[in-house]
Amino acid sequence: MFTDLPDAPVEVADLWDSSMAERVGTMLDGTHRVAFVYRSPDTSTFRYRVSNTVDALNHAPGSTLRAGWFCDDELRALTRLVPQLDAIVVARYPYNAALRELIQKAEAHDVPLLFDCDDLVFDVGFAELVMSSLGKDPEVNAEWDVWFAYMGRLNAALAACRGALTTNSLLAKRLAAYVEDGAAVVPNVLNRTQQAYSRDLLDAKVASGFRCEGPVTIGYFSGTPSHVRDFAVASTALARLLDEDDDVSIRIVGYLDDLGALEPHRERVEFQSFMHYVALQRSIAEVEVNIAPLSHTAFNICKSDLKFFEAAAVGTWTVASHTPSLDDAIDDGVTGRLAKAHEWDGALREAVELARDAQAYAARATPAAEKAHARWAWDSVAEPLTRALEPYLRAR
């Protein structure tokens, strides 16, 4: 494990810690104004698709475009501002009465709406697949009620939009079938605080020569309780690795209690509870190997590359399942390792051996980190997002 790393900032001001008045003021300061709507701030979709993008737009040098985000109890107040807007981005917001009023006002003033979604959850034809991917019990009628209602309401919101934004080309292709203007890819990125602390962590590892202490630690950062099936892709290989190698341990962060094949080795598994996303960067930085296993479903192959770039940014090697986004992000064997279902044993052994050779590890992890800090930098999203919004910006 990597030690002697800088502590996370004690007080982190989240990008969404602001009043509506402050956000409106910033947005209206621009020559062009875009409002993002989302149900309620959270550390997952909201952070990546709304908070990070709004912050990047508002800090892009020389840009005349400004943005603001608004949540459930602010939509009716936002409706009064519609005549002053160029566009509204509906970010994974299910159709309801407040959104209907906003849509009607936007239509009356010819303000276009764009739908932003980062998962395959806007077509009820995939409801059963989504339930299966998330480990929901199909024998429970309430699950069908929840997922058909949620996905149907997202589809109704999508139907009111002219264009769409999403994280990768696969989702863009599916969304394009629903919107007149097609769908644009706007990638997930780090945010300013996350990237700055990741750089501090990386610099400390570089300064130490990537020196490790104790067992090689493999980290799984699950995020949600629904990843049991994904973890199972790697758990058998992890169990075999621990059978063979007494100097390897596992760290699991988030909501995963079912260890599957790894259960006999529970005493060698460290559990950490879900934590603030900035503090999470240190937990990822401490382990030598980050794993991102995904079961092969239409739902999962639409996932983004964030599990790779958040680890790469702190100088941690990743072994990941193949998906189009991860295949594009990882130069296999150079900046990380891609593994098919039958390749996890070999990929994990290779990663452990790499971790035990500090010089070889540094030679791969450092360039991968620099790539992450460039390609997924907090400000890198401003250009593709501005390009996607440009057709909707009116002359004022």
Short mmCIF file of C-alpha atoms in Angstrom, two decimals:
data_model
loop_
_atom_site.label_atom_id
_atom_site.label_comp_id
_atom_site.label_asym_id
_atom_site.label_seq_id
_atom_site.Cartn_x
_atom_site.Cartn_y
_atom_site.Cartn_z
CA MET A 1 0.00 0.00 0.00
CA PHE A 2 1.13 3.55 -0.68
CA THR A 3 1.63 5.56 2.52
CA ASP A 4 2.72 9.06 3.54
CA LEU A 5 0.16 10.69 1.30
CA PRO A 6 -1.24 14.17 1.95
CA ASP A 7 -4.47 14.30 3.91
CA ALA A 8 -7.65 15.29 2.14
CA PRO A 9 -8.71 18.92 2.62
CA VAL A 10 -10.51 19.22 5.96
CA GLU A 11 -13.29 21.43 4.64
CA VAL A 12 -14.28 21.00 1.04
CA ALA A 13 -16.77 23.49 -0.36
CA ASP A 14 -18.80 21.44 -2.82
CA LEU A 15 -19.47 23.09 -6.15
CA TRP A 16 -23.18 22.87 -5.39
CA ASP A 17 -22.98 24.80 -2.10
CA SER A 18 -24.60 27.98 -3.38
CA SER A 19 -27.90 29.79 -3.15
CA MET A 20 -30.30 30.07 -6.05
CA ALA A 21 -29.73 33.83 -6.08
CA GLU A 22 -25.99 33.33 -6.54
CA ARG A 23 -26.51 30.80 -9.33
CA VAL A 24 -29.03 33.00 -11.14
CA GLY A 25 -26.68 35.97 -10.89
CA THR A 26 -23.77 34.03 -12.39
CA MET A 27 -25.95 32.64 -15.17
CA LEU A 28 -27.46 35.99 -16.14
CA ASP A 29 -24.01 37.60 -16.27
CA GLY A 30 -23.37 35.76 -19.52
CA THR A 31 -24.26 36.94 -23.00
CA HIS A 32 -25.72 33.45 -23.44
CA ARG A 33 -27.43 31.58 -20.60
CA VAL A 34 -28.14 27.88 -20.09
CA ALA A 35 -30.05 26.37 -17.18
CA PHE A 36 -29.50 22.77 -16.05
CA VAL A 37 -32.29 21.05 -14.11
CA TYR A 38 -31.83 17.99 -11.88
CA ARG A 39 -33.91 16.46 -9.08
CA SER A 40 -31.58 17.03 -6.12
CA PRO A 41 -27.80 17.44 -5.68
CA ASP A 42 -25.90 14.18 -5.19
CA THR A 43 -22.34 12.94 -5.60
CA SER A 44 -22.96 10.80 -8.69
CA THR A 45 -24.90 11.90 -11.78
CA PHE A 46 -25.46 15.43 -10.50
CA ARG A 47 -21.75 15.93 -9.83
CA TYR A 48 -20.57 14.66 -13.19
CA ARG A 49 -23.35 15.81 -15.51
CA VAL A 50 -24.44 19.06 -13.87
CA SER A 51 -22.17 20.56 -11.22
CA ASN A 52 -18.86 19.81 -12.97
CA THR A 53 -20.10 20.99 -16.36
CA VAL A 54 -21.71 24.17 -15.05
CA ASP A 55 -18.54 25.05 -13.17
CA ALA A 56 -16.40 24.44 -16.26
CA LEU A 57 -18.62 26.63 -18.44
CA ASN A 58 -18.57 29.44 -15.90
CA HIS A 59 -14.76 29.40 -15.67
CA ALA A 60 -13.91 28.94 -19.35
CA PRO A 61 -11.61 31.84 -20.35
CA GLY A 62 -13.18 34.26 -22.81
CA SER A 63 -16.49 32.45 -22.95
CA THR A 64 -19.72 34.44 -23.26
CA LEU A 65 -21.74 31.43 -22.11
CA ARG A 66 -22.80 31.11 -18.48
CA ALA A 67 -24.81 28.40 -16.79
CA GLY A 68 -26.71 27.66 -13.61
CA TRP A 69 -28.26 24.56 -12.10
CA PHE A 70 -31.67 24.24 -10.48
CA CYS A 71 -33.41 21.48 -8.54
CA ASP A 72 -36.90 20.29 -7.64
CA ASP A 73 -38.13 23.11 -5.45
CA GLU A 74 -36.57 25.76 -7.73
CA LEU A 75 -38.19 24.81 -11.04
CA ARG A 76 -41.20 27.10 -10.72
CA ALA A 77 -38.96 30.05 -9.89
CA LEU A 78 -36.79 29.13 -12.87
CA THR A 79 -39.87 29.17 -15.10
CA ARG A 80 -40.07 32.95 -14.66
CA LEU A 81 -36.53 33.28 -16.06
CA VAL A 82 -37.18 31.26 -19.23
CA PRO A 83 -37.45 34.31 -21.56
CA GLN A 84 -33.86 35.23 -20.62
CA LEU A 85 -32.44 31.77 -21.44
CA ASP A 86 -30.89 30.31 -24.58
CA ALA A 87 -31.40 26.66 -23.65
CA ILE A 88 -32.42 24.33 -20.84
CA VAL A 89 -30.65 21.02 -20.15
CA VAL A 90 -32.95 18.44 -18.56
CA ALA A 91 -30.46 16.21 -16.74
CA ARG A 92 -32.05 12.84 -15.99
CA TYR A 93 -35.12 14.62 -14.65
CA PRO A 94 -38.34 12.55 -14.64
CA TYR A 95 -41.44 14.24 -16.02
CA ASN A 96 -43.67 15.90 -13.40
CA ALA A 97 -45.96 18.90 -13.04
CA ALA A 98 -43.17 21.41 -12.40
CA LEU A 99 -41.20 20.19 -15.40
CA ARG A 100 -44.36 20.31 -17.54
CA GLU A 101 -44.80 24.01 -16.65
CA LEU A 102 -41.15 24.69 -17.48
CA ILE A 103 -41.52 22.90 -20.83
CA GLN A 104 -44.66 24.86 -21.69
CA LYS A 105 -42.97 28.17 -20.88
CA ALA A 106 -39.92 27.17 -22.91
CA GLU A 107 -42.08 26.26 -25.90
CA ALA A 108 -43.93 29.57 -25.68
CA HIS A 109 -40.62 31.47 -25.85
CA ASP A 110 -38.89 29.13 -28.32
CA VAL A 111 -36.24 28.13 -25.78
CA PRO A 112 -34.95 24.66 -26.74
CA LEU A 113 -34.57 21.81 -24.28
CA LEU A 114 -31.82 19.18 -24.37
CA PHE A 115 -31.94 15.90 -22.47
CA ASP A 116 -28.80 14.73 -20.63
CA CYS A 117 -28.53 11.11 -19.52
CA ASP A 118 -25.58 8.95 -18.48
CA ASP A 119 -27.27 5.53 -18.37
CA LEU A 120 -29.57 3.36 -20.46
CA VAL A 121 -32.63 4.34 -18.41
CA PHE A 122 -34.76 6.35 -20.86
CA ASP A 123 -36.43 3.45 -22.70
CA VAL A 124 -38.84 1.18 -20.80
CA GLY A 125 -37.97 -1.56 -23.29
CA PHE A 126 -34.78 -1.94 -21.25
CA ALA A 127 -36.49 -1.87 -17.85
CA GLU A 128 -36.12 -5.60 -17.20
CA LEU A 129 -32.47 -5.49 -18.27
CA VAL A 130 -31.78 -2.56 -15.96
CA MET A 131 -33.49 -4.37 -13.08
CA SER A 132 -31.42 -7.47 -13.74
CA SER A 133 -28.18 -5.48 -14.01
CA LEU A 134 -28.92 -3.82 -10.68
CA GLY A 135 -29.80 -7.11 -9.00
CA LYS A 136 -33.48 -6.29 -8.48
CA ASP A 137 -35.83 -9.20 -7.76
CA PRO A 138 -38.17 -9.66 -10.77
CA GLU A 139 -40.66 -11.50 -8.55
CA VAL A 140 -41.34 -8.30 -6.60
CA ASN A 141 -44.10 -6.33 -8.32
CA ALA A 142 -43.01 -3.11 -6.61
CA GLU A 143 -39.70 -3.24 -8.50
CA TRP A 144 -41.56 -3.30 -11.83
CA ASP A 145 -43.70 -0.38 -10.67
CA VAL A 146 -40.67 1.64 -9.66
CA TRP A 147 -38.57 1.05 -12.77
CA PHE A 148 -41.32 1.32 -15.37
CA ALA A 149 -42.55 4.51 -13.73
CA TYR A 150 -39.07 6.05 -13.46
CA MET A 151 -37.95 5.14 -16.96
CA GLY A 152 -41.31 6.07 -18.47
CA ARG A 153 -41.16 9.51 -16.86
CA LEU A 154 -37.62 10.00 -18.14
CA ASN A 155 -38.85 9.07 -21.61
CA ALA A 156 -41.64 11.64 -21.32
CA ALA A 157 -39.08 14.32 -20.41
CA LEU A 158 -36.90 13.23 -23.33
CA ALA A 159 -39.87 13.55 -25.71
CA ALA A 160 -40.03 17.29 -24.99
CA CYS A 161 -36.39 17.85 -25.98
CA ARG A 162 -34.87 18.81 -29.34
CA GLY A 163 -31.41 17.41 -28.68
CA ALA A 164 -29.49 15.28 -26.21
CA LEU A 165 -26.17 15.11 -24.38
CA THR A 166 -24.55 11.96 -23.04
CA THR A 167 -21.29 10.31 -22.04
CA ASN A 168 -20.39 8.05 -24.97
CA SER A 169 -21.20 7.15 -28.56
CA LEU A 170 -23.33 4.10 -27.70
CA LEU A 171 -25.74 6.12 -25.59
CA ALA A 172 -25.63 8.92 -28.14
CA LYS A 173 -26.77 6.53 -30.88
CA ARG A 174 -29.71 5.34 -28.78
CA LEU A 175 -30.71 8.85 -27.72
CA ALA A 176 -30.49 10.17 -31.28
CA ALA A 177 -33.54 8.10 -32.22
CA TYR A 178 -35.66 10.22 -29.88
CA VAL A 179 -34.57 13.77 -30.67
CA GLU A 180 -34.75 15.91 -33.79
CA ASP A 181 -31.25 17.36 -33.51
CA GLY A 182 -29.39 14.21 -32.53
CA ALA A 183 -27.16 13.60 -29.52
CA ALA A 184 -23.71 14.95 -28.65
CA VAL A 185 -21.05 13.31 -26.51
CA VAL A 186 -19.98 15.41 -23.53
CA PRO A 187 -17.58 13.30 -21.40
CA ASN A 188 -17.41 13.01 -17.65
CA VAL A 189 -14.42 14.80 -16.11
CA LEU A 190 -12.74 15.53 -12.79
CA ASN A 191 -13.74 18.72 -11.02
CA ARG A 192 -11.38 21.44 -9.81
CA THR A 193 -11.08 20.34 -6.17
CA GLN A 194 -10.88 16.67 -7.05
CA GLN A 195 -8.21 17.26 -9.66
CA ALA A 196 -6.08 19.55 -7.47
CA TYR A 197 -6.02 17.01 -4.61
CA SER A 198 -5.39 14.16 -7.06
CA ARG A 199 -2.34 16.06 -8.30
CA ASP A 200 -1.07 16.42 -4.71
CA LEU A 201 -1.48 12.67 -4.16
CA LEU A 202 0.26 11.87 -7.43
CA ASP A 203 3.14 14.22 -6.67
CA ALA A 204 3.67 12.54 -3.28
CA LYS A 205 3.83 9.10 -4.91
CA VAL A 206 6.25 10.32 -7.56
CA ALA A 207 8.45 11.96 -4.90
CA SER A 208 8.63 8.70 -2.94
CA GLY A 209 9.49 6.70 -6.04
CA PHE A 210 6.16 4.89 -5.69
CA ARG A 211 7.40 3.23 -2.52
CA CYS A 212 4.93 0.77 -0.95
CA GLU A 213 4.64 -0.87 2.45
CA GLY A 214 2.88 -4.06 3.51
CA PRO A 215 0.81 -6.34 1.30
CA VAL A 216 -0.14 -5.34 -2.23
CA THR A 217 -3.68 -4.02 -1.92
CA ILE A 218 -6.35 -4.38 -4.60
CA GLY A 219 -9.18 -1.87 -4.31
CA TYR A 220 -12.79 -2.12 -5.43
CA PHE A 221 -14.68 1.15 -5.20
CA SER A 222 -18.29 0.11 -5.67
CA GLY A 223 -20.22 3.32 -5.03
CA THR A 224 -23.67 1.74 -4.90
CA PRO A 225 -25.23 -1.41 -3.41
CA SER A 226 -26.08 -2.74 -6.87
CA HIS A 227 -22.66 -3.98 -7.95
CA VAL A 228 -22.73 -7.55 -6.62
CA ARG A 229 -22.98 -9.02 -10.12
CA ASP A 230 -20.19 -6.81 -11.39
CA PHE A 231 -17.90 -7.76 -8.50
CA ALA A 232 -18.61 -11.44 -9.21
CA VAL A 233 -16.81 -11.02 -12.54
CA ALA A 234 -13.54 -10.67 -10.61
CA SER A 235 -14.26 -12.27 -7.22
CA THR A 236 -13.35 -15.84 -8.22
CA ALA A 237 -10.03 -14.70 -9.68
CA LEU A 238 -9.39 -12.60 -6.57
CA ALA A 239 -10.08 -15.64 -4.37
CA ARG A 240 -7.62 -17.77 -6.35
CA LEU A 241 -5.02 -15.00 -6.10
CA LEU A 242 -5.40 -14.85 -2.31
CA ASP A 243 -5.19 -18.66 -2.15
CA GLU A 244 -1.82 -18.50 -3.90
CA ASP A 245 -0.35 -15.30 -2.50
CA ASP A 246 -0.32 -14.50 1.23
CA ASP A 247 0.97 -10.98 0.61
CA VAL A 248 -2.12 -9.57 -1.09
CA SER A 249 -5.11 -7.89 0.56
CA ILE A 250 -8.39 -6.40 -0.65
CA ARG A 251 -10.01 -3.03 0.06
CA ILE A 252 -13.70 -2.50 -0.68
CA VAL A 253 -15.18 0.98 -0.45
CA GLY A 254 -18.91 1.59 -0.67
CA TYR A 255 -21.87 -0.72 -0.34
CA LEU A 256 -20.82 -4.32 -0.96
CA ASP A 257 -21.41 -7.01 1.65
CA ASP A 258 -21.71 -10.09 -0.59
CA LEU A 259 -18.14 -11.21 -1.25
CA GLY A 260 -19.14 -14.24 -3.29
CA ALA A 261 -16.15 -16.50 -3.93
CA LEU A 262 -14.01 -14.21 -1.79
CA GLU A 263 -15.98 -14.98 1.39
CA PRO A 264 -13.41 -17.49 2.78
CA HIS A 265 -10.87 -14.65 2.75
CA ARG A 266 -13.07 -12.10 4.53
CA GLU A 267 -10.39 -11.52 7.19
CA ARG A 268 -8.10 -10.17 4.46
CA VAL A 269 -10.72 -7.74 3.19
CA GLU A 270 -10.80 -4.19 4.53
CA PHE A 271 -14.18 -2.45 4.28
CA GLN A 272 -14.47 1.32 4.15
CA SER A 273 -17.81 3.06 4.17
CA PHE A 274 -18.99 5.38 1.43
CA MET A 275 -17.04 8.64 1.72
CA HIS A 276 -16.81 12.12 0.26
CA TYR A 277 -15.59 12.01 -3.31
CA VAL A 278 -12.45 14.04 -2.53
CA ALA A 279 -11.47 11.80 0.39
CA LEU A 280 -12.17 8.85 -1.90
CA GLN A 281 -9.26 9.96 -4.09
CA ARG A 282 -6.87 9.25 -1.20
CA SER A 283 -8.35 5.81 -0.63
CA ILE A 284 -7.85 5.03 -4.33
CA ALA A 285 -4.34 6.50 -4.23
CA GLU A 286 -3.34 4.20 -1.35
CA VAL A 287 -3.99 0.94 -3.21
CA GLU A 288 -1.65 -0.42 -5.84
CA VAL A 289 -4.39 -1.91 -8.02
CA ASN A 290 -7.85 -0.55 -8.77
CA ILE A 291 -10.33 -2.96 -10.36
CA ALA A 292 -13.39 -2.10 -12.45
CA PRO A 293 -15.15 -5.38 -13.29
CA LEU A 294 -18.44 -5.18 -15.21
CA SER A 295 -20.83 -7.94 -16.20
CA HIS A 296 -21.45 -7.93 -19.95
CA THR A 297 -24.89 -6.41 -20.48
CA ALA A 298 -26.29 -3.71 -22.75
CA PHE A 299 -26.71 -1.60 -19.61
CA ASN A 300 -23.07 -1.92 -18.54
CA ILE A 301 -21.46 -1.50 -21.95
CA CYS A 302 -22.92 2.02 -21.97
CA LYS A 303 -21.00 2.93 -18.80
CA SER A 304 -18.43 5.74 -18.90
CA ASP A 305 -14.70 5.63 -18.19
CA LEU A 306 -14.68 7.40 -14.82
CA LYS A 307 -13.58 4.30 -12.85
CA PHE A 308 -10.35 4.44 -14.84
CA PHE A 309 -9.53 8.14 -14.94
CA GLU A 310 -10.21 8.82 -11.26
CA ALA A 311 -7.68 6.11 -10.36
CA ALA A 312 -5.18 7.05 -13.06
CA ALA A 313 -5.19 10.66 -11.85
CA VAL A 314 -3.72 9.57 -8.49
CA GLY A 315 -1.18 7.20 -10.03
CA THR A 316 -3.01 3.91 -9.38
CA TRP A 317 -2.99 1.06 -11.90
CA THR A 318 -6.38 -0.22 -13.10
CA VAL A 319 -7.58 -3.61 -14.29
CA ALA A 320 -10.96 -3.22 -15.98
CA SER A 321 -13.51 -5.12 -18.00
CA HIS A 322 -13.89 -4.35 -21.68
CA THR A 323 -16.49 -1.72 -22.56
CA PRO A 324 -16.34 0.71 -25.49
CA SER A 325 -15.57 3.63 -23.16
CA LEU A 326 -12.90 1.79 -21.19
CA ASP A 327 -11.40 0.35 -24.37
CA ASP A 328 -11.06 3.91 -25.68
CA ALA A 329 -9.66 5.26 -22.41
CA ILE A 330 -7.09 2.55 -21.61
CA ASP A 331 -4.06 1.72 -23.71
CA ASP A 332 -4.05 -1.97 -22.77
CA GLY A 333 -0.89 -2.97 -20.94
CA VAL A 334 0.47 0.58 -21.10
CA THR A 335 -1.82 2.86 -19.06
CA GLY A 336 -3.93 0.08 -17.54
CA ARG A 337 -5.10 -3.45 -18.22
CA LEU A 338 -8.26 -4.62 -19.98
CA ALA A 339 -9.51 -8.10 -19.12
CA LYS A 340 -12.11 -10.35 -20.67
CA ALA A 341 -13.99 -12.64 -18.29
CA HIS A 342 -11.43 -15.46 -18.60
CA GLU A 343 -8.44 -13.12 -18.34
CA TRP A 344 -8.88 -11.79 -14.80
CA ASP A 345 -6.53 -14.33 -13.18
CA GLY A 346 -3.65 -13.36 -15.42
CA ALA A 347 -4.38 -9.63 -15.32
CA LEU A 348 -4.47 -9.58 -11.51
CA ARG A 349 -1.23 -11.56 -11.18
CA GLU A 350 0.45 -9.19 -13.65
CA ALA A 351 -0.80 -6.19 -11.66
CA VAL A 352 0.51 -7.58 -8.38
CA GLU A 353 3.93 -8.28 -9.89
CA LEU A 354 3.97 -4.78 -11.36
CA ALA A 355 3.20 -3.31 -7.94
CA ARG A 356 6.21 -5.11 -6.48
CA ASP A 357 8.55 -3.41 -8.96
CA ALA A 358 8.43 0.27 -8.02
CA GLN A 359 10.47 1.39 -11.02
CA ALA A 360 8.30 -0.47 -13.53
CA TYR A 361 5.13 0.67 -11.78
CA ALA A 362 6.24 4.32 -11.89
CA ALA A 363 7.13 4.00 -15.58
CA ARG A 364 3.52 3.06 -16.38
CA ALA A 365 1.50 4.85 -13.71
CA THR A 366 3.10 8.27 -14.19
CA PRO A 367 2.32 8.65 -17.93
CA ALA A 368 -1.19 7.27 -17.31
CA ALA A 369 -1.68 9.91 -14.63
CA GLU A 370 -0.51 12.72 -16.88
CA LYS A 371 -2.90 11.52 -19.57
CA ALA A 372 -5.74 11.57 -17.04
CA HIS A 373 -4.92 15.09 -15.88
CA ALA A 374 -4.93 16.29 -19.49
CA ARG A 375 -7.77 14.37 -21.12
CA TRP A 376 -10.19 14.43 -18.17
CA ALA A 377 -9.17 17.79 -16.69
CA TRP A 378 -11.95 19.82 -15.09
CA ASP A 379 -11.86 22.45 -17.84
CA SER A 380 -11.67 20.01 -20.76
CA VAL A 381 -15.44 19.57 -20.80
CA ALA A 382 -16.13 23.23 -21.63
CA GLU A 383 -15.20 22.89 -25.30
CA PRO A 384 -17.37 19.84 -26.23
CA LEU A 385 -20.26 21.18 -24.16
CA THR A 386 -20.05 24.64 -25.75
CA ARG A 387 -19.90 23.02 -29.19
CA ALA A 388 -23.00 20.95 -28.41
CA LEU A 389 -24.90 24.01 -27.16
CA GLU A 390 -23.75 26.40 -29.89
CA PRO A 391 -26.65 25.73 -32.32
CA TYR A 392 -29.08 26.84 -29.63
CA LEU A 393 -27.43 30.11 -28.63
CA ARG A 394 -29.46 33.04 -29.91
CA ALA A 395 -28.13 36.41 -31.03
CA ARG A 396 -28.81 38.96 -28.32
#
